[in-house]
Amino acid sequence: MVTAALPLGLSDWREVPRVRKLNAVPLAAEAHYVLCWLQQALRATDNPAIDAAVRLGNALRLPVLVYHGVRQDYPYASDRLHYFILGASRDVASGCRARGLACVQHVDREEHREKGLVYRLGANAAALIVEDQPTFVARWQTERVAARIPIPVYAINAACLVPPAVVGDGISGRSGFLRRHEPERAAWVDANDEPTDIAPYQGPLPFVPDTLDGNLDMLVTSLAIDHSVPVSAAFPAGRAAAETRLTRLIDDVLPDYAATRNDATRRDGASGLSPYLHFGVLGPREVMRAVTAASVGARHRIKFADELLGWREWFHYQARAMSAPESYGRIAGWARATLADHSGDSRPQQESLTAMLRGETRDESWNACQRQFLRFGWMHNNLRMYWAKRILAMTPDPETAWATACYLNDRLSLDGRDPATYGNIAAMFGGAPGETDRPVYGRVVPRGDGSTRGRDGGAAWIAKTASQPVPAVSIPADVPRERYGCGCTNTADDQPGKAKRS
Ligand SMILES: Cc1cc2nc3c(=O)[nH]c(=O)nc-3n(C[C@H](O)[C@H](O)[C@H](O)COP(=O)(O)OP(=O)(O)OC[C@H]3O[C@@H](n4cnc5c(N)ncnc54)[C@H](O)[C@@H]3O)c2cc1C
């Protein structure tokens, strides 16, 4: 992290703990705009990254140019992910216009390839504002651009209610994290969109932007991405769908949340907000404002805050401190040791990748879980715990189990590739050590399916869910072993092209 002083606009912002300066480059003397590159916080309002850009623009007397680009070659690019992202991006553009901000988009495809677009847009920018994301593409693209682009880069935490910097470094356990996090929450819930003082940017651009106002289905179908993972009807793309989910949370889910959240058989037991939170269509501040104002029993609000803030933000905090949050090496040392001791054990419950991917294993309960991922691009939390633990018995060794769990979650789930993905799988492969030393699991505690099967109607629900028709997703030769950080080969966004200042 570069600790150089921040410029006016950022240094005097009440949200300054959200800001990290990623390089030591001074502000460009001549510039047309402040560039705000969105990657995952796909919302036009209540977005600290956009607010930071507006504040800096106002201080420099420059407009803000918001940019969002989608490549074809990010790991697991599919109809499901692309459609969700593009629907959110379309609403970012209209929301920015409503705020008086220019927003341009690029959808990477064979007939419209724009090499090094961030660098080319950056050539006319005083500074680059990016998001501070701790996993997947947004993390490593940002790090690479910050090291190469000749303008200052400021990373803004837009994913958490409480900026991790406020909590402070070096906390290794969740209880210590909560002791620091909980007292801070109230101070970070309220926020207003920063108003711009400058007319929207209408000057030259180094490319012809795409508009997403047309038929997104046709666009997605035309791209060279994985068409075997279909769009999720259960989680429609865009801001209106996210707002509908939030209203449903307040009206239907929250009034009984503490009692129903763990019941996978109920449709309205959990919020279903995770896809919208992962892609930043909704931010945690906005969700918490609605939850805090809801007329429901305190225990339901407390339970929800424990999930959204106590767990989600803990995993963000953890991932931020790790160089490779997606790697097997993040699992607790004792767990890796005990799993290694048992890696040679016979595994009679081993399954093929095809059977696992398609939800066609010999384990009906596991198939029910997997089929939620396949159909909806989402799985209930209670099922995810059983699903992840069982993968240890279904694969030939613990490293393959990790790679398989991450692969299935990241490829199929709309909320995958997230700090919560790897943090939760690591917790399922570790957690607290048990007393008993078992075959395959060692002292890692296994989990049965009783919390769903044992409910009234649970067995019937599992049987029905495990037999739902699912898309025939394509089967790879093997699951990827290398986690992210070097995966993309296409050079649309992150390679310096010819970047001329105009
Ligand atoms: C093995 C495993 C893998 C998981 N993978 C992911 C993942 O890829 N992405 C993801 O967002 N969550 C993941 N989770 C956490 C949790 O299962 C989902 O966030 C939750 O099921 C999403 O449904 P919901 O929005 O209805 O949750 P709700 O119960 O309504 O909770 C509200 C919000 O709180 C957060 N939250 C809830 N539980 C957790 C948790 N255990 N950890 C972190 N945040 C939580 C989510 O943002 C969620 O949207 C995983 C959990 C397990 C056990």
XYZ file of C-alpha atoms and ligand atoms in Angstrom:
555
model
C 0.000 0.000 0.000
C 1.254 3.489 -0.871
C 0.774 5.896 2.004
C 1.296 9.163 0.111
C -1.094 11.973 1.026
C -4.457 11.972 -0.672
C -5.579 14.939 -2.787
C -8.308 17.329 -1.722
C -11.697 15.774 -2.305
C -10.502 12.434 -0.932
C -8.401 13.605 2.027
C -11.317 15.619 3.460
C -13.992 12.968 2.800
C -15.734 11.478 5.820
C -15.355 8.084 4.157
C -11.579 8.420 3.791
C -10.879 4.991 5.438
C -12.379 3.460 2.293
C -9.499 4.840 0.195
C -6.150 3.142 -0.582
C -3.672 4.764 -2.926
C -2.269 1.986 -5.092
C 0.677 3.729 -6.756
C 2.905 6.735 -6.177
C 2.079 8.622 -9.383
C 1.089 12.328 -9.000
C -2.180 13.702 -10.393
C -2.010 14.379 -14.140
C -1.648 18.128 -14.731
C -3.817 18.249 -17.830
C -6.844 16.046 -17.964
C -10.368 15.866 -19.324
C -11.949 13.894 -16.495
C -11.569 11.675 -13.445
C -11.968 8.064 -14.607
C -14.067 5.740 -12.433
C -13.621 2.113 -13.516
C -16.359 -0.122 -12.120
C -15.780 -3.862 -12.075
C -18.117 -5.340 -9.505
C -19.926 -2.551 -7.649
C -22.548 -2.331 -10.387
C -24.833 0.348 -8.972
C -25.118 4.042 -9.733
C -26.286 5.162 -6.308
C -24.990 4.514 -2.809
C -21.680 3.638 -4.432
C -18.571 4.873 -2.581
C -16.391 4.389 -5.687
C -18.534 6.776 -7.726
C -18.800 9.155 -4.776
C -15.016 9.261 -4.436
C -14.673 10.039 -8.157
C -17.271 12.821 -7.898
C -15.527 14.368 -4.893
C -12.167 14.298 -6.636
C -13.722 15.662 -9.828
C -15.371 18.534 -7.950
C -12.067 19.404 -6.251
C -10.188 19.341 -9.576
C -13.029 21.038 -11.486
C -13.276 18.000 -13.763
C -16.231 15.801 -14.724
C -16.318 12.107 -13.920
C -16.298 9.446 -16.613
C -17.661 6.134 -15.336
C -16.469 3.116 -17.331
C -17.599 -0.510 -17.187
C -16.295 -3.173 -19.552
C -17.086 -6.886 -19.772
C -14.611 -9.296 -21.305
C -15.419 -12.646 -22.855
C -12.547 -14.519 -21.297
C -12.805 -14.119 -17.549
C -12.907 -17.523 -15.853
C -16.374 -19.129 -16.115
C -17.849 -16.453 -18.415
C -21.295 -17.879 -19.220
C -24.766 -16.779 -20.268
C -25.707 -16.834 -16.584
C -22.952 -14.504 -15.392
C -22.819 -12.291 -18.477
C -26.558 -11.652 -18.531
C -26.591 -10.754 -14.840
C -23.615 -8.422 -15.254
C -24.921 -6.729 -18.402
C -28.372 -6.181 -16.896
C -26.756 -4.479 -13.921
C -24.448 -2.482 -16.173
C -27.358 -1.188 -18.228
C -28.907 0.210 -15.059
C -25.594 1.717 -13.961
C -25.573 3.744 -17.196
C -29.101 5.093 -16.741
C -28.489 5.722 -13.032
C -25.309 7.664 -13.805
C -27.151 9.762 -16.367
C -29.741 10.554 -13.696
C -26.885 11.731 -11.441
C -25.449 13.961 -14.190
C -22.478 11.661 -14.856
C -21.254 10.282 -18.165
C -20.990 6.485 -18.278
C -19.518 4.427 -21.114
C -19.526 0.661 -21.595
C -17.738 -1.885 -23.681
C -18.769 -5.486 -24.288
C -15.738 -7.390 -25.547
C -16.419 -9.533 -28.640
C -14.684 -10.594 -31.804
C -16.099 -7.762 -33.917
C -15.551 -5.086 -31.267
C -12.270 -5.640 -29.498
C -10.683 -2.665 -27.722
C -7.175 -3.392 -26.593
C -5.995 -1.672 -23.408
C -9.135 0.389 -22.992
C -8.548 1.331 -19.368
C -5.092 2.625 -20.302
C -6.461 4.512 -23.297
C -9.247 6.076 -21.240
C -6.684 6.765 -18.534
C -4.555 8.758 -20.973
C -6.974 11.669 -20.599
C -7.707 11.214 -16.916
C -6.312 13.084 -13.919
C -6.665 9.931 -11.811
C -8.231 6.486 -11.841
C -10.736 5.435 -9.196
C -11.196 1.663 -8.894
C -12.865 -0.683 -6.447
C -10.926 -2.357 -3.677
C -12.010 -5.988 -4.145
C -10.093 -8.790 -2.406
C -10.789 -11.718 -4.810
C -11.023 -12.784 -8.439
C -10.689 -10.638 -11.562
C -11.312 -7.284 -9.902
C -8.386 -7.804 -7.530
C -5.703 -8.863 -9.942
C -6.755 -6.590 -12.828
C -6.654 -3.647 -10.465
C -3.232 -4.557 -9.102
C -1.859 -4.951 -12.621
C -3.281 -1.675 -13.907
C -2.097 0.260 -10.830
C 1.451 -0.951 -11.430
C 1.448 0.132 -15.078
C -0.787 3.136 -15.652
C 0.906 6.585 -15.475
C -1.828 8.242 -13.390
C -2.627 7.893 -9.682
C -4.903 4.982 -8.807
C -7.157 5.130 -5.746
C -8.940 1.939 -4.668
C -12.229 2.425 -2.827
C -13.893 -0.184 -0.648
C -17.460 -0.262 -1.959
C -18.321 -3.794 -0.808
C -18.474 -3.424 2.976
C -20.546 -1.323 5.330
C -17.583 -0.740 7.652
C -14.355 -0.154 5.708
C -11.886 -2.884 6.745
C -9.255 -0.218 7.499
C -11.445 1.014 10.376
C -11.274 -2.414 11.982
C -7.471 -2.338 11.824
C -4.996 -4.976 10.706
C -3.931 -8.244 12.277
C -7.140 -9.723 13.697
C -7.057 -13.492 13.242
C -10.371 -14.639 14.748
C -14.003 -13.710 14.085
C -14.755 -12.857 17.718
C -11.908 -10.322 17.775
C -13.153 -8.945 14.476
C -16.705 -8.581 15.808
C -15.473 -6.758 18.919
C -13.979 -4.081 16.652
C -16.617 -4.202 13.909
C -19.894 -4.060 15.848
C -19.334 -0.696 17.605
C -18.460 0.916 14.252
C -21.544 -0.141 12.304
C -23.952 2.647 13.274
C -21.499 5.323 12.102
C -21.325 3.894 8.563
C -24.955 3.212 7.694
C -25.985 6.678 6.533
C -24.700 8.080 3.269
C -25.931 10.355 0.509
C -24.829 10.353 -3.102
C -22.185 13.063 -3.588
C -23.613 15.698 -5.962
C -21.462 16.668 -8.948
C -20.688 20.365 -9.543
C -19.585 19.806 -13.123
C -21.546 19.245 -16.355
C -21.401 15.661 -17.713
C -18.363 14.835 -19.842
C -19.165 15.067 -23.561
C -15.641 15.262 -24.991
C -13.700 12.829 -27.175
C -13.375 9.138 -26.358
C -10.791 6.669 -27.675
C -13.483 4.157 -28.703
C -17.126 3.882 -29.700
C -19.025 2.846 -26.570
C -21.655 0.117 -26.632
C -25.193 0.759 -25.515
C -26.981 -1.966 -23.604
C -30.481 -0.712 -24.345
C -31.174 -3.409 -26.935
C -31.895 -7.093 -26.532
C -29.440 -8.507 -23.986
C -30.442 -12.116 -24.806
C -29.315 -11.716 -28.395
C -26.088 -10.031 -27.362
C -25.259 -12.742 -24.824
C -26.090 -15.507 -27.294
C -23.700 -14.000 -29.850
C -20.672 -14.035 -27.519
C -17.948 -16.683 -27.275
C -18.799 -17.742 -23.720
C -20.138 -20.879 -22.029
C -23.726 -21.181 -23.299
C -24.331 -24.414 -21.393
C -24.796 -22.497 -18.121
C -28.087 -20.685 -18.766
C -29.498 -17.427 -17.462
C -31.159 -17.808 -14.047
C -34.887 -17.107 -14.130
C -34.902 -17.100 -10.320
C -32.524 -14.132 -10.125
C -33.423 -11.610 -12.805
C -30.721 -9.126 -13.739
C -30.770 -5.461 -12.843
C -31.563 -2.933 -10.227
C -35.368 -3.329 -10.224
C -35.034 -7.054 -9.479
C -32.622 -6.298 -6.634
C -35.045 -3.754 -5.177
C -37.885 -6.289 -5.430
C -35.755 -8.785 -3.463
C -35.024 -6.165 -0.833
C -38.733 -5.347 -0.474
C -39.468 -9.074 -0.183
C -36.847 -9.347 2.548
C -38.446 -6.582 4.591
C -42.080 -7.632 4.024
C -41.950 -11.427 3.917
C -38.621 -12.807 5.116
C -37.364 -10.620 7.940
C -40.466 -10.884 10.195
C -39.521 -14.524 10.914
C -35.895 -14.603 9.745
C -34.260 -15.932 12.924
C -36.630 -18.909 12.917
C -36.747 -19.686 9.198
C -33.309 -18.786 7.833
C -31.925 -22.295 8.302
C -34.886 -24.068 6.725
C -33.870 -24.880 3.172
C -37.316 -26.236 2.352
C -38.936 -22.789 2.680
C -39.100 -20.403 -0.239
C -39.130 -17.282 1.917
C -36.754 -18.338 4.686
C -33.711 -16.426 3.411
C -33.285 -13.162 1.536
C -31.794 -14.403 -1.755
C -29.784 -11.179 -1.868
C -26.334 -12.715 -2.307
C -26.147 -12.470 -6.147
C -27.092 -8.784 -5.983
C -24.631 -8.135 -3.170
C -21.823 -9.993 -4.929
C -22.183 -7.883 -8.065
C -22.843 -4.753 -6.036
C -26.289 -4.145 -7.528
C -27.216 -3.470 -3.906
C -24.759 -2.279 -1.288
C -24.765 -3.384 2.345
C -25.477 0.172 3.570
C -28.716 0.343 1.664
C -29.754 -3.112 2.844
C -28.945 -2.296 6.468
C -30.850 0.989 6.325
C -33.947 -0.939 5.224
C -33.398 -3.668 7.827
C -32.831 -1.163 10.639
C -36.068 0.663 9.771
C -38.144 -2.531 9.521
C -40.864 -3.103 12.137
C -39.773 -6.585 13.145
C -38.533 -8.188 16.325
C -34.977 -7.220 17.282
C -33.766 -10.816 17.138
C -34.533 -10.986 13.419
C -32.596 -7.775 12.720
C -29.705 -9.031 14.859
C -29.620 -12.392 13.088
C -29.653 -10.735 9.680
C -26.891 -8.298 10.672
C -24.826 -11.223 11.904
C -25.019 -12.803 8.440
C -24.617 -9.693 6.294
C -22.070 -7.906 8.463
C -20.696 -10.415 10.957
C -19.987 -13.159 8.394
C -19.835 -11.434 5.020
C -17.580 -8.606 6.175
C -15.404 -10.992 8.194
C -14.641 -12.961 5.032
C -13.904 -9.732 3.147
C -11.577 -8.695 5.965
C -9.810 -12.079 5.929
C -9.402 -12.177 2.136
C -7.949 -8.677 2.071
C -5.102 -9.807 4.330
C -4.325 -12.901 2.203
C -2.152 -13.003 -0.887
C -4.164 -15.931 -2.311
C -7.585 -16.187 -0.661
C -8.682 -18.719 -3.317
C -5.950 -21.254 -2.545
C -6.058 -24.540 -0.632
C -3.221 -23.215 1.521
C -5.610 -20.850 3.315
C -7.260 -23.761 5.161
C -6.208 -24.040 8.814
C -2.851 -25.829 9.230
C -4.230 -28.534 11.573
C -6.952 -29.328 9.010
C -4.500 -29.630 6.120
C -2.346 -31.914 8.296
C -5.186 -34.229 9.323
C -6.591 -34.321 5.776
C -3.108 -35.126 4.445
C -2.815 -37.979 6.965
C -5.971 -39.472 5.436
C -5.411 -38.609 1.792
C -4.525 -42.241 1.032
C -7.727 -43.630 2.624
C -10.058 -45.558 0.380
C -13.024 -43.500 -0.757
C -15.990 -45.750 -1.531
C -18.198 -42.674 -1.971
C -16.016 -41.177 -4.682
C -17.941 -39.844 -7.671
C -17.015 -38.781 -11.183
C -16.816 -35.091 -12.037
C -19.654 -35.614 -14.519
C -21.950 -37.089 -11.860
C -21.097 -34.261 -9.479
C -21.445 -31.460 -11.988
C -24.810 -32.734 -13.211
C -26.159 -33.574 -9.730
C -26.347 -37.288 -10.563
C -24.337 -38.861 -7.726
C -25.476 -41.749 -5.506
C -26.255 -39.201 -2.744
C -29.784 -37.870 -3.219
C -29.335 -35.063 -0.678
C -26.142 -33.888 -2.345
C -27.884 -33.949 -5.723
C -30.657 -31.753 -4.310
C -28.033 -29.204 -3.246
C -26.156 -29.288 -6.541
C -29.383 -28.971 -8.507
C -30.108 -25.658 -6.779
C -26.802 -24.371 -8.131
C -27.601 -25.743 -11.586
C -31.134 -24.389 -11.791
C -30.952 -21.125 -9.899
C -27.293 -20.108 -9.740
C -27.769 -20.017 -5.956
C -27.932 -22.510 -3.103
C -29.456 -22.219 0.365
C -26.851 -21.719 3.101
C -27.853 -24.798 5.060
C -27.457 -26.992 1.993
C -24.103 -25.436 1.126
C -22.606 -26.723 4.363
C -23.596 -30.333 3.687
C -22.652 -29.975 0.003
C -19.120 -28.741 0.743
C -18.341 -31.266 3.494
C -19.460 -34.193 1.334
C -17.121 -33.199 -1.487
C -14.218 -34.370 0.709
C -15.588 -37.930 0.468
C -16.560 -37.687 -3.207
C -13.153 -36.733 -4.605
C -9.807 -38.612 -4.596
C -7.872 -36.305 -2.236
C -8.359 -33.078 -0.236
C -6.697 -30.760 -2.776
C -9.010 -32.114 -5.483
C -11.934 -31.627 -3.088
C -10.968 -27.950 -2.658
C -10.505 -27.428 -6.389
C -13.854 -29.140 -7.115
C -15.828 -27.189 -4.512
C -14.390 -23.873 -5.717
C -14.936 -24.846 -9.344
C -18.608 -25.831 -8.909
C -19.372 -22.814 -6.748
C -17.520 -20.333 -8.961
C -18.805 -21.630 -12.268
C -22.459 -22.100 -11.368
C -23.329 -19.705 -8.567
C -24.117 -16.073 -9.278
C -22.596 -15.164 -5.922
C -19.438 -17.284 -6.452
C -15.860 -15.996 -6.854
C -16.467 -14.018 -3.677
C -14.573 -13.730 -0.374
C -17.518 -15.660 1.122
C -16.984 -18.512 -1.342
C -13.460 -19.352 -0.266
C -13.938 -18.355 3.387
C -16.917 -20.664 3.790
C -15.401 -23.602 1.921
C -12.266 -23.186 4.050
C -14.475 -23.213 7.167
C -16.172 -26.433 5.978
C -12.776 -28.043 5.349
C -11.515 -26.784 8.708
C -13.568 -25.075 11.416
C -13.038 -26.381 14.931
C -11.213 -29.754 15.132
C -13.309 -32.703 16.316
C -12.356 -35.285 18.940
C -12.729 -38.291 16.657
C -10.239 -39.247 13.970
C -12.331 -40.585 11.058
C -11.452 -42.145 7.709
C -11.050 -39.539 4.932
C -11.987 -36.592 7.198
C -9.470 -37.087 9.991
C -10.440 -34.589 12.686
C -12.460 -32.407 10.283
C -16.054 -32.775 11.502
C -18.356 -34.256 8.823
C -21.960 -33.176 8.440
C -25.121 -35.163 7.823
C -28.236 -34.087 5.938
C -30.519 -34.221 9.013
C -31.085 -30.460 9.249
C -33.113 -30.690 6.028
C -34.121 -34.368 5.753
C -35.218 -34.435 9.398
C -37.792 -31.639 8.975
C -41.484 -32.281 8.416
C -41.698 -33.007 4.705
C -37.893 -32.780 4.427
C -37.378 -36.165 2.770
C -40.050 -35.448 0.164
C -38.579 -32.006 -0.476
C -35.126 -33.515 -1.022
C -36.490 -36.194 -3.360
C -38.345 -33.593 -5.409
C -35.410 -31.159 -5.536
C -32.957 -33.927 -6.471
C -35.087 -34.916 -9.442
C -35.756 -31.469 -10.903
C -34.617 -31.177 -14.527
C -31.335 -29.321 -14.839
C -29.367 -27.832 -17.727
C -26.836 -30.162 -19.361
C -23.766 -28.102 -18.511
C -20.592 -28.917 -20.404
C -18.088 -31.204 -18.680
C -14.417 -30.242 -18.540
C -11.598 -32.816 -18.620
C -10.659 -31.805 -15.078
C -11.282 -29.008 -12.596
C -8.826 -26.101 -12.706
C -6.031 -26.427 -10.117
C -4.475 -23.019 -10.539
C -6.570 -20.469 -8.805
C -6.942 -17.006 -10.283
C -4.510 -14.191 -10.846
C -3.109 -15.120 -14.209
C -6.060 -16.630 -16.031
C -7.030 -14.177 -18.752
C -5.405 -14.319 -22.145
C -7.491 -11.740 -23.937
C -5.995 -8.288 -23.694
C -9.117 -6.162 -23.903
C -8.819 -4.272 -20.649
C -5.671 -4.893 -18.774
C -2.834 -4.605 -21.277
C -1.394 -1.206 -22.111
C -2.244 -0.414 -25.730
C -1.264 2.813 -27.449
C -2.461 5.326 -24.877
C -2.137 8.871 -26.225
C -3.274 11.950 -24.353
C -5.523 14.061 -26.574
C -19.709 -23.978 1.415
C -20.317 -22.604 1.350
C -20.084 -21.824 0.231
C -20.600 -20.525 0.188
N -20.364 -19.768 -0.927
C -20.821 -18.498 -0.976
C -20.576 -17.685 -2.117
O -19.958 -18.125 -3.094
N -21.025 -16.407 -2.103
C -21.736 -15.907 -1.065
O -22.127 -14.744 -1.103
N -21.995 -16.653 0.026
C -21.566 -17.934 0.090
N -21.843 -18.692 1.190
C -22.545 -18.082 2.322
C -24.087 -18.257 2.311
O -24.409 -19.591 2.102
C -24.743 -17.394 1.253
O -24.302 -16.063 1.364
C -26.258 -17.412 1.425
O -26.735 -18.720 1.343
C -26.879 -16.564 0.363
O -28.272 -16.657 0.446
P -29.135 -15.434 0.991
O -28.723 -14.206 0.281
O -30.551 -15.849 0.938
O -28.625 -15.375 2.494
P -29.303 -14.787 3.808
O -29.427 -15.855 4.800
O -30.530 -14.029 3.505
O -28.176 -13.809 4.353
C -28.127 -12.432 3.978
C -26.761 -12.113 3.418
O -25.770 -12.324 4.400
C -24.573 -12.823 3.799
N -24.287 -14.153 4.327
C -25.155 -15.063 4.796
N -24.516 -16.157 5.229
C -23.209 -15.938 5.021
C -22.035 -16.687 5.246
N -22.048 -17.922 5.775
N -20.852 -16.160 4.884
C -20.774 -14.932 4.348
N -21.850 -14.169 4.114
C -23.059 -14.664 4.442
C -24.848 -12.912 2.308
O -24.362 -11.736 1.692
C -26.359 -12.989 2.248
O -26.907 -12.509 1.040
C -21.350 -20.018 1.257
C -21.569 -20.820 2.382
C -21.062 -22.097 2.416
C -21.308 -22.930 3.641
